[in-house]
PDB file of C-alpha atoms in Angstrom:
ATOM      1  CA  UNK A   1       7.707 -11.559  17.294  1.00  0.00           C
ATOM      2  CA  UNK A   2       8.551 -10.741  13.777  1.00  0.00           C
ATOM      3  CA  UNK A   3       6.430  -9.537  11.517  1.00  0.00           C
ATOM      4  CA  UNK A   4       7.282 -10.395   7.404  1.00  0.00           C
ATOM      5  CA  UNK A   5       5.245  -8.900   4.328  1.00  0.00           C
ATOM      6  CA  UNK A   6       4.553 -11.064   1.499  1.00  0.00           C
ATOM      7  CA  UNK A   7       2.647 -10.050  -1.013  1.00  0.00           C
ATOM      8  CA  UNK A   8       0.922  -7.212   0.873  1.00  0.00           C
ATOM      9  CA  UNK A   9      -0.384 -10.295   3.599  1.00  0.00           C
ATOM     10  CA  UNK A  10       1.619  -9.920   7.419  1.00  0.00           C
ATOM     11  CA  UNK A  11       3.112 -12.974   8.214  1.00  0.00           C
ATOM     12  CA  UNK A  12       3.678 -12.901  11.979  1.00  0.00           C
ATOM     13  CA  UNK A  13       6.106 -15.331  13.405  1.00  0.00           C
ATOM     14  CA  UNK A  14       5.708 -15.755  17.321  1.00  0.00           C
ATOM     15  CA  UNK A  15       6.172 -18.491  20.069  1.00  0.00           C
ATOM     16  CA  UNK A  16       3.806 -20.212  21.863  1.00  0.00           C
ATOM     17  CA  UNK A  17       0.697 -18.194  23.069  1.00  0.00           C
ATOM     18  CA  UNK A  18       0.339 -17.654  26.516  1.00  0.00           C
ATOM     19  CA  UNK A  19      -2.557 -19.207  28.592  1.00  0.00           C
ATOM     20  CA  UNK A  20      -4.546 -15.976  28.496  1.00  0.00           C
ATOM     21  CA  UNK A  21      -3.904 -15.234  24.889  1.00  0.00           C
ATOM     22  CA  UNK A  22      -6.335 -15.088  22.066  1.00  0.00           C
ATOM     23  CA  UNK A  23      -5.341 -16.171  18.359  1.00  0.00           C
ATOM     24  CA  UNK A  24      -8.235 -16.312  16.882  1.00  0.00           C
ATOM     25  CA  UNK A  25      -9.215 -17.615  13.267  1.00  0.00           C
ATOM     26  CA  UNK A  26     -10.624 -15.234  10.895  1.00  0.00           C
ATOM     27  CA  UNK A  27     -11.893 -15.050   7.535  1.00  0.00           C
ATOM     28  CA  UNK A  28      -9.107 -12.643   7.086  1.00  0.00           C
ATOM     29  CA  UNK A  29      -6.222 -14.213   9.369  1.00  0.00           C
ATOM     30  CA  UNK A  30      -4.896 -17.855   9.623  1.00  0.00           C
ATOM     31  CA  UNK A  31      -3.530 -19.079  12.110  1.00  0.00           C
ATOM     32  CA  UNK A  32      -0.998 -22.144  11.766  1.00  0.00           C
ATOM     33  CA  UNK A  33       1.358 -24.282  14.057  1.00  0.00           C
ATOM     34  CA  UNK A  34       5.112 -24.779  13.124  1.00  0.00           C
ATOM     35  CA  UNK A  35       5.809 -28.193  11.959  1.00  0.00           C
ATOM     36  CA  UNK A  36       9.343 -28.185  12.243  1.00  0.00           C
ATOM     37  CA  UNK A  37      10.407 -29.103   8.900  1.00  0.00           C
ATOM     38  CA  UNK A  38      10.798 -25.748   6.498  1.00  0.00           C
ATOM     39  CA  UNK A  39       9.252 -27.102   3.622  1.00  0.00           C
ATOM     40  CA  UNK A  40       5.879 -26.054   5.790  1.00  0.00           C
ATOM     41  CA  UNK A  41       7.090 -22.425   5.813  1.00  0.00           C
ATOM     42  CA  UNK A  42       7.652 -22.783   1.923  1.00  0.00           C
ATOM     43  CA  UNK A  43       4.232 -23.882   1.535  1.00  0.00           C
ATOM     44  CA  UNK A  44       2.575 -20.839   3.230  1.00  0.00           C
ATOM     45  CA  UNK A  45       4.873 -18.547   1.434  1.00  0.00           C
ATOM     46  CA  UNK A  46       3.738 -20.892  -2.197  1.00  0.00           C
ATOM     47  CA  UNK A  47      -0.125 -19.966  -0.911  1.00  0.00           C
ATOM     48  CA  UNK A  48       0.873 -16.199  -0.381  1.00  0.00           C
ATOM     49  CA  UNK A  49       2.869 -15.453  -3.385  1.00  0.00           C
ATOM     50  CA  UNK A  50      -0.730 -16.885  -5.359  1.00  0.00           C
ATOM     51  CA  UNK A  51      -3.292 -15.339  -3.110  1.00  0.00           C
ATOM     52  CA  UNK A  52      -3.578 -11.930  -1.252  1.00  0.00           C
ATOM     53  CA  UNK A  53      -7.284 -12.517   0.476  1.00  0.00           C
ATOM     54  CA  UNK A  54      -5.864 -12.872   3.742  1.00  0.00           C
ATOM     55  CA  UNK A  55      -4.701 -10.164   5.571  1.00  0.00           C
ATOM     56  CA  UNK A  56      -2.470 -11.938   8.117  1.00  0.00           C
ATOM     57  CA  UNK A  57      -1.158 -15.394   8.544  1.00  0.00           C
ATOM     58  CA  UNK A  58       0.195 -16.156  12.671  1.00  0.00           C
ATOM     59  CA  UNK A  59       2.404 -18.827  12.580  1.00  0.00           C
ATOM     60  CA  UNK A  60       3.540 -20.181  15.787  1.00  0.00           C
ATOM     61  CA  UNK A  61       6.074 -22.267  17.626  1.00  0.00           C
ATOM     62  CA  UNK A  62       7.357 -23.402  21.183  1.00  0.00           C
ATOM     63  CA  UNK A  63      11.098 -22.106  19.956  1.00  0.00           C
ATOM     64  CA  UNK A  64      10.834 -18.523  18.262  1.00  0.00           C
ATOM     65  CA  UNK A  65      14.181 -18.492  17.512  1.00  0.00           C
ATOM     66  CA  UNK A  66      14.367 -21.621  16.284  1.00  0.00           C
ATOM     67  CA  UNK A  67      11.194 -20.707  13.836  1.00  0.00           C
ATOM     68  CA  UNK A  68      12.832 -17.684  12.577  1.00  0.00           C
ATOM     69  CA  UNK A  69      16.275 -19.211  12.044  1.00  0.00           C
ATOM     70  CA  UNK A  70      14.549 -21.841  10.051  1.00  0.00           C
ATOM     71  CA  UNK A  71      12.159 -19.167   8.072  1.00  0.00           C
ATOM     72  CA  UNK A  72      15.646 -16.933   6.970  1.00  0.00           C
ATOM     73  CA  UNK A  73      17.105 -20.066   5.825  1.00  0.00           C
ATOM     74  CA  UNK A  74      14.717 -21.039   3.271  1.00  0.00           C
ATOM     75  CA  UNK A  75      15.429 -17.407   1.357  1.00  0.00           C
ATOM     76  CA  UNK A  76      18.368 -15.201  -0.217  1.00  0.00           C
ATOM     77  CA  UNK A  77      18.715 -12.148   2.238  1.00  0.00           C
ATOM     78  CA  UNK A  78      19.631  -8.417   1.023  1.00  0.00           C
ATOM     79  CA  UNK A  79      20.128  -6.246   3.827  1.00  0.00           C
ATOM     80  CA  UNK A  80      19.002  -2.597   3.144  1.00  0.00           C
ATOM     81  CA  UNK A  81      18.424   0.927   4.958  1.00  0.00           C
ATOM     82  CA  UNK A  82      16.687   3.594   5.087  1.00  0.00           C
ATOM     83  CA  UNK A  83      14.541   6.970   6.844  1.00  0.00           C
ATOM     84  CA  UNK A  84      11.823   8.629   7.582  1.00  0.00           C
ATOM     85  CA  UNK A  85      12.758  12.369   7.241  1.00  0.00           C
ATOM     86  CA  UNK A  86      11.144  14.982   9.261  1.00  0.00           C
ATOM     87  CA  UNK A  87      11.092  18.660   8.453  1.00  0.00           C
ATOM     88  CA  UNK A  88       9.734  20.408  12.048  1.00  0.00           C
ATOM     89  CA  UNK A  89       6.759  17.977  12.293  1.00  0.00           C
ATOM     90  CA  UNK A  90       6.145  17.327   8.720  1.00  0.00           C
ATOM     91  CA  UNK A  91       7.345  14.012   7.052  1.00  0.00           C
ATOM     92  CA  UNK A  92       9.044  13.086   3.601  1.00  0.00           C
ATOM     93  CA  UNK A  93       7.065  10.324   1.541  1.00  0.00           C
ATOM     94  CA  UNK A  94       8.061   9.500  -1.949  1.00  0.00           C
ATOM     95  CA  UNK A  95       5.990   8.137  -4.712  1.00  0.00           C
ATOM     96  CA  UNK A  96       7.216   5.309  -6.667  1.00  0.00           C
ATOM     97  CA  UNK A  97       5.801   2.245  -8.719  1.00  0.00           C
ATOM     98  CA  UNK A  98       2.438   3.528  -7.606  1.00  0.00           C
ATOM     99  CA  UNK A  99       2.610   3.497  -3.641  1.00  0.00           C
ATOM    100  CA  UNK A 100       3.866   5.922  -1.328  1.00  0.00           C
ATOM    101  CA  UNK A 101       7.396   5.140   0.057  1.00  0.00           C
ATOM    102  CA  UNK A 102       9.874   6.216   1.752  1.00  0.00           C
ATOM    103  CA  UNK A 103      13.640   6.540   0.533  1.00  0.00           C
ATOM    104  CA  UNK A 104      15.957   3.657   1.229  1.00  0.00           C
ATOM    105  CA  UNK A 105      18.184   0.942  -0.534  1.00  0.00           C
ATOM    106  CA  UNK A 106      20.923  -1.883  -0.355  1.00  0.00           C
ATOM    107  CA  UNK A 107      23.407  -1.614   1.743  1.00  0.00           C
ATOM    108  CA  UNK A 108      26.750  -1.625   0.260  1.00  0.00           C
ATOM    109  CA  UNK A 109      29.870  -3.600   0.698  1.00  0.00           C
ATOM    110  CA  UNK A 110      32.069  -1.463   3.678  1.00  0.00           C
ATOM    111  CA  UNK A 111      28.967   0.104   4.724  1.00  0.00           C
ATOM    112  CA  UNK A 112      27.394   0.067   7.954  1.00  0.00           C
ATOM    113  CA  UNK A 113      23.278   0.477   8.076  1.00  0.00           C
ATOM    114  CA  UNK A 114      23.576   4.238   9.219  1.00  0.00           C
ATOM    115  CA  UNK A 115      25.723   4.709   6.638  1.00  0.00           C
ATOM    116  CA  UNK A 116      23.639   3.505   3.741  1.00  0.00           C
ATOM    117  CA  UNK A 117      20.518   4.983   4.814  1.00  0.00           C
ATOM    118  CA  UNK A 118      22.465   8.849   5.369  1.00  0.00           C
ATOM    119  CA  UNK A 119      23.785   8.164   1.328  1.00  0.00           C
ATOM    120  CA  UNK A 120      20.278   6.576   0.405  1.00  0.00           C
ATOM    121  CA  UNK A 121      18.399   9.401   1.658  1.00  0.00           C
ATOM    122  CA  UNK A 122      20.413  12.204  -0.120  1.00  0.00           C
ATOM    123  CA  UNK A 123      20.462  10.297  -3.158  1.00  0.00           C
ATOM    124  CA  UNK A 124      17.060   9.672  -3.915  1.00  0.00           C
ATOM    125  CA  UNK A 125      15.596  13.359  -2.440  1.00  0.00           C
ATOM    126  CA  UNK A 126      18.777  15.086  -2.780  1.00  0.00           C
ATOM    127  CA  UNK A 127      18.831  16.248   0.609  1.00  0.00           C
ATOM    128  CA  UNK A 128      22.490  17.048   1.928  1.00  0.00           C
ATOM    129  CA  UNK A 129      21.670  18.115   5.215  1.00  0.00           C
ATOM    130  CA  UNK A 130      20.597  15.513   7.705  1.00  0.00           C
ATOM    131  CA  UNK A 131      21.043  14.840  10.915  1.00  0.00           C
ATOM    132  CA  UNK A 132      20.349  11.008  12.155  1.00  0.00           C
ATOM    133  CA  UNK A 133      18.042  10.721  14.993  1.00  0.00           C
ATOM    134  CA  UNK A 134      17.336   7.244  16.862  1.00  0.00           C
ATOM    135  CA  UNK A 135      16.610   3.887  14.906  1.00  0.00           C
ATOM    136  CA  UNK A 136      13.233   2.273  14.169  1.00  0.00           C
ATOM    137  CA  UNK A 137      11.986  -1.197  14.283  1.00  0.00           C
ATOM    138  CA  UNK A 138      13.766  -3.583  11.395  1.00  0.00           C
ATOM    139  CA  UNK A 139      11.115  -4.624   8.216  1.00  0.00           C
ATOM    140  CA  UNK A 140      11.433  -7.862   6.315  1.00  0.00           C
ATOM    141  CA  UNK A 141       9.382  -8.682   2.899  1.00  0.00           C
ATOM    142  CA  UNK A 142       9.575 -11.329   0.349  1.00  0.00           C
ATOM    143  CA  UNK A 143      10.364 -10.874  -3.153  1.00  0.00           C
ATOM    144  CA  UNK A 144      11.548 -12.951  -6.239  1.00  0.00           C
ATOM    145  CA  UNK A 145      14.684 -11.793  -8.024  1.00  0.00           C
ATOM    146  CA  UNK A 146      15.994 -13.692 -11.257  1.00  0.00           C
ATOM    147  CA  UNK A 147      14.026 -17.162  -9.615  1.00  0.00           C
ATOM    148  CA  UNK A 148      15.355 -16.041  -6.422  1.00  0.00           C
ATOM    149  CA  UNK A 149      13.441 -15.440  -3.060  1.00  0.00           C
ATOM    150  CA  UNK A 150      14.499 -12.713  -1.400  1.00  0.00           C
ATOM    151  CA  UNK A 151      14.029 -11.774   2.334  1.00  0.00           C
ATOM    152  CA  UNK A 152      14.683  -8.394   2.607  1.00  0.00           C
ATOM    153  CA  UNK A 153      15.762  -6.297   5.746  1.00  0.00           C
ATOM    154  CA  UNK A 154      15.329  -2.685   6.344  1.00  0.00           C
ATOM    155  CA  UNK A 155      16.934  -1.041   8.943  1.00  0.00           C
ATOM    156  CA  UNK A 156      15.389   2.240   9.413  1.00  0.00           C
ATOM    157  CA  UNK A 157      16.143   5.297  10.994  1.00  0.00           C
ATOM    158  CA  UNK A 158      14.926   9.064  12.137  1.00  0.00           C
ATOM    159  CA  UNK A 159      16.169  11.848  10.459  1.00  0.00           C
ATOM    160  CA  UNK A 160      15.947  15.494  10.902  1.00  0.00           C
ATOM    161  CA  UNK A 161      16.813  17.928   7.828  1.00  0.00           C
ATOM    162  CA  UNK A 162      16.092  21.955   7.458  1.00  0.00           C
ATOM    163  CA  UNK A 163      15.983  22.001   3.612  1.00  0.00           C
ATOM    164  CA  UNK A 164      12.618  21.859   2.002  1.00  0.00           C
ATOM    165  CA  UNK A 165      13.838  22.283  -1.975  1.00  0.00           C
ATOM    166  CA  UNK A 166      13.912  18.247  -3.129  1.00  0.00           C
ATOM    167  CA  UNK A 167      15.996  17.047  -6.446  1.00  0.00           C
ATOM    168  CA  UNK A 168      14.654  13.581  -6.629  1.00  0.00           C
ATOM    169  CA  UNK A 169      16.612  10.819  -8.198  1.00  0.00           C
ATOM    170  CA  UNK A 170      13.903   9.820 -11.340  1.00  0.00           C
ATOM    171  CA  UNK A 171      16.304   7.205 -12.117  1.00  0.00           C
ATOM    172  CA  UNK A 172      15.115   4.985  -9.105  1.00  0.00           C
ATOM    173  CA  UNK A 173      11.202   5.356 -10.501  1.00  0.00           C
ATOM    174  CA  UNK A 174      10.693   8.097  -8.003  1.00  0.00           C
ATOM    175  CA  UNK A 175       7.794  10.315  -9.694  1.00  0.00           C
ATOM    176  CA  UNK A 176       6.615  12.229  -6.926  1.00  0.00           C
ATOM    177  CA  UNK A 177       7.390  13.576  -3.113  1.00  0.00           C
ATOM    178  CA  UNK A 178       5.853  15.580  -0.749  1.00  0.00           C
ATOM    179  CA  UNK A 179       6.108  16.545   2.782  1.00  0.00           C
ATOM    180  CA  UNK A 180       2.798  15.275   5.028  1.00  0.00           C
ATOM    181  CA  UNK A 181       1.638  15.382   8.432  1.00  0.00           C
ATOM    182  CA  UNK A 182       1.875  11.617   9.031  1.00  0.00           C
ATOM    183  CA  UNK A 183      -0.878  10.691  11.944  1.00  0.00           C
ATOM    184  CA  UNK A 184      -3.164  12.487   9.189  1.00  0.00           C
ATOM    185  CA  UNK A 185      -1.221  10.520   6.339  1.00  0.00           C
ATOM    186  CA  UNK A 186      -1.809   7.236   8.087  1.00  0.00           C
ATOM    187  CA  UNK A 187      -5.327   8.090   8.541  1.00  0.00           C
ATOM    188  CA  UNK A 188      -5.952   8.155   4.610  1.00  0.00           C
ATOM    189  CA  UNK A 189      -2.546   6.938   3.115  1.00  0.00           C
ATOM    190  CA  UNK A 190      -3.922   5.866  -0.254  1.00  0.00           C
ATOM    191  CA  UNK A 191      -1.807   3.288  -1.967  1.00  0.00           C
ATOM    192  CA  UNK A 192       1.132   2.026   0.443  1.00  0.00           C
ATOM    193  CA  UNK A 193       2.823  -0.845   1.591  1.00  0.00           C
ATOM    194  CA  UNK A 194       2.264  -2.618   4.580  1.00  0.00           C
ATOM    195  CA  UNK A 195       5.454  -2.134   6.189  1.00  0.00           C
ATOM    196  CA  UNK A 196       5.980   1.615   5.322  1.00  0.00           C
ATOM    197  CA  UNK A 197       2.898   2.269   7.455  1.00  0.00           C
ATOM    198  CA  UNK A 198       4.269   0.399  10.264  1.00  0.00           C
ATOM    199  CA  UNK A 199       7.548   2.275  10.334  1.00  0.00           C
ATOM    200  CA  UNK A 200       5.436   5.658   9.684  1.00  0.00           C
ATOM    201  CA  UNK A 201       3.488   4.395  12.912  1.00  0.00           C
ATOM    202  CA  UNK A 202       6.978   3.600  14.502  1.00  0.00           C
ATOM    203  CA  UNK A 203       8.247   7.161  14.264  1.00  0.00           C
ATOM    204  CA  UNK A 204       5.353   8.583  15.201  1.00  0.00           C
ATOM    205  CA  UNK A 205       5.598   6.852  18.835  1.00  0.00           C
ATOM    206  CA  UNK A 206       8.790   7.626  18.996  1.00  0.00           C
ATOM    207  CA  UNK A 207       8.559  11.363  18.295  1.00  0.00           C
ATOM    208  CA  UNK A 208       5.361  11.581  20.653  1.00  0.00           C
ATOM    209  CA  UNK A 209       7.542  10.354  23.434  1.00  0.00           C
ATOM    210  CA  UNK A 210      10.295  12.361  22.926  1.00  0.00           C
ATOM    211  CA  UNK A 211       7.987  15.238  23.160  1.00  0.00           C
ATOM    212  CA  UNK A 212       6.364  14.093  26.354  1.00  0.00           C
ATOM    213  CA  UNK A 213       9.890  13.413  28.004  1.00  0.00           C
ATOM    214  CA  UNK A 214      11.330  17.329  27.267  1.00  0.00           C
TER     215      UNK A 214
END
């Protein structure tokens, strides 16, 4: 399954349902069949990019790799990184463009994904000292760029720092920070984007699993 944001509405690619598996049409969620030709997946991203009423669209074929092959084809992709930071059990979200975040950004050319989310991370908090814990699940969203469509992968990661003090980078629209308890940040998260939450949500099962291992 893959999961892609566009325009705040979850576009979840997946194959075939199984014979005891509900998908269900909603007012809120639509669910659609594959064609097979890719000018069908530019038509639900053309409905998307006008309209943010529904909340989820499931699109669905026999070949899921064939259906995602043919949705990254249709866009320009940017590969990026990025991490949730944790200071003891209290997590690092940044505000910017008026959602919560958290810091990432392109990866650049010689750099492997750990590597640009370490250098991300320090450069837009200005936190030096982190240690990389285990990766999270990959996000992908759609944006336009100079009449471009972009499909955008984040590769995210745990971190673990001991510093507190935060020099944000302004530069990057970063206005604000601040360190939250993030099951009670989910709860009431205010304005954030669909697939921050779902990495937040990520972390958190990872960290609760950890602790029930040790």
């Amino acid at each position: 399954m893959y999961k892609i944001y566009i325009n705040q509405t979850a576009v979840i690619l997946k194959a075939a349902p199984s014979g005891d598996e509900k998908m269900e049409q909603t007012e809120s969620k639509l669910v659609l069949r594959y064609s097979g030709k890719k000018k069908f997946l530019i038509n639900v991203v053309d409905m998307l990019e006008k309209s943010s009423r529904l909340e989820q669209v499931l699109v669905w074929f026999e070949s899921l790799d064939q259906l995602w092959s043919d949705f990254q084809s249709a866009f320009f992709p940017v590969a990026a990184a990025g991490g949730v930071v944790f200071r003891d059990k209290m997590a690092l979200v940044i505000y910017r463009r008026e959602h919560w975040d958290l810091p990432k950004g392109k990866i650049e050319k010689g750099e492997n994904a750990e590597q640009a989310a370490i250098r991300e991370v320090r450069e837009e908090t200005g936190l030096q000292e982190l240690e990389l814990g285990p990766s999270l699940k990959d996000t992908w969203h759609i944006y336009s760029f100079k009449d471009k469509r972009i499909l955008k992968t984040t590769h995210w990661y745990i971190m673990y720092t001991g510093q507190e003090e935060l020099h944000l980078q302004h530069e990057e629209d970063i206005e604000d920070a601040k360190w939250v308890d993030p099951v009670s940040f989910l709860e009431r998260p205010g304005p954030v984007y669909g697939n921050i939450k779902d990495v937040l949500v990520d972390a958190c099962r990872q960290l609760n699993q950890s602790t029930h291992e040790d």
